[in-house]
């Protein structure tokens, strides 16, 4: 699974737009990588 697949899955599971899901995924990944 790549990042685009993850964004699509998050958008579908959370019933949100892909743009909103992309922001959520980016924020999550940035938070993890900054720790």
Coordinates of C-alpha atoms in Angstrom, one line a residue:
X1 CA 0.0 0.0 0.0
X2 CA 1.3 3.4 -0.9
X3 CA 0.4 6.8 0.5
X4 CA -2.3 7.4 -2.2
X5 CA -3.9 4.0 -1.3
X6 CA -3.9 4.9 2.3
X7 CA -5.5 8.3 1.6
X8 CA -8.2 6.6 -0.5
X9 CA -8.9 4.1 2.3
X10 CA -9.1 6.7 5.0
X11 CA -11.4 8.8 2.9
X12 CA -13.7 5.9 2.3
X13 CA -13.7 4.6 5.9
X14 CA -14.2 8.0 7.4
X15 CA -16.7 9.2 4.8
X16 CA -14.6 12.3 4.1
X17 CA -13.1 13.9 0.9
X18 CA -9.8 12.8 -0.4
X19 CA -8.4 16.3 0.3
X20 CA -9.4 16.1 3.9
X21 CA -8.1 12.6 4.2
X22 CA -4.8 13.6 2.6
X23 CA -4.4 16.4 5.2
X24 CA -5.1 13.9 8.0
X25 CA -2.7 11.3 6.7
X26 CA 0.1 13.9 6.2
X27 CA -0.4 15.3 9.7
X28 CA -0.3 11.8 11.1
X29 CA 2.8 10.8 9.2
X30 CA 4.5 14.1 10.1
X31 CA 3.7 13.6 13.8
X32 CA 5.1 10.1 13.7
X33 CA 8.3 11.1 11.9
X34 CA 9.0 14.0 14.2
X35 CA 9.1 11.9 17.3

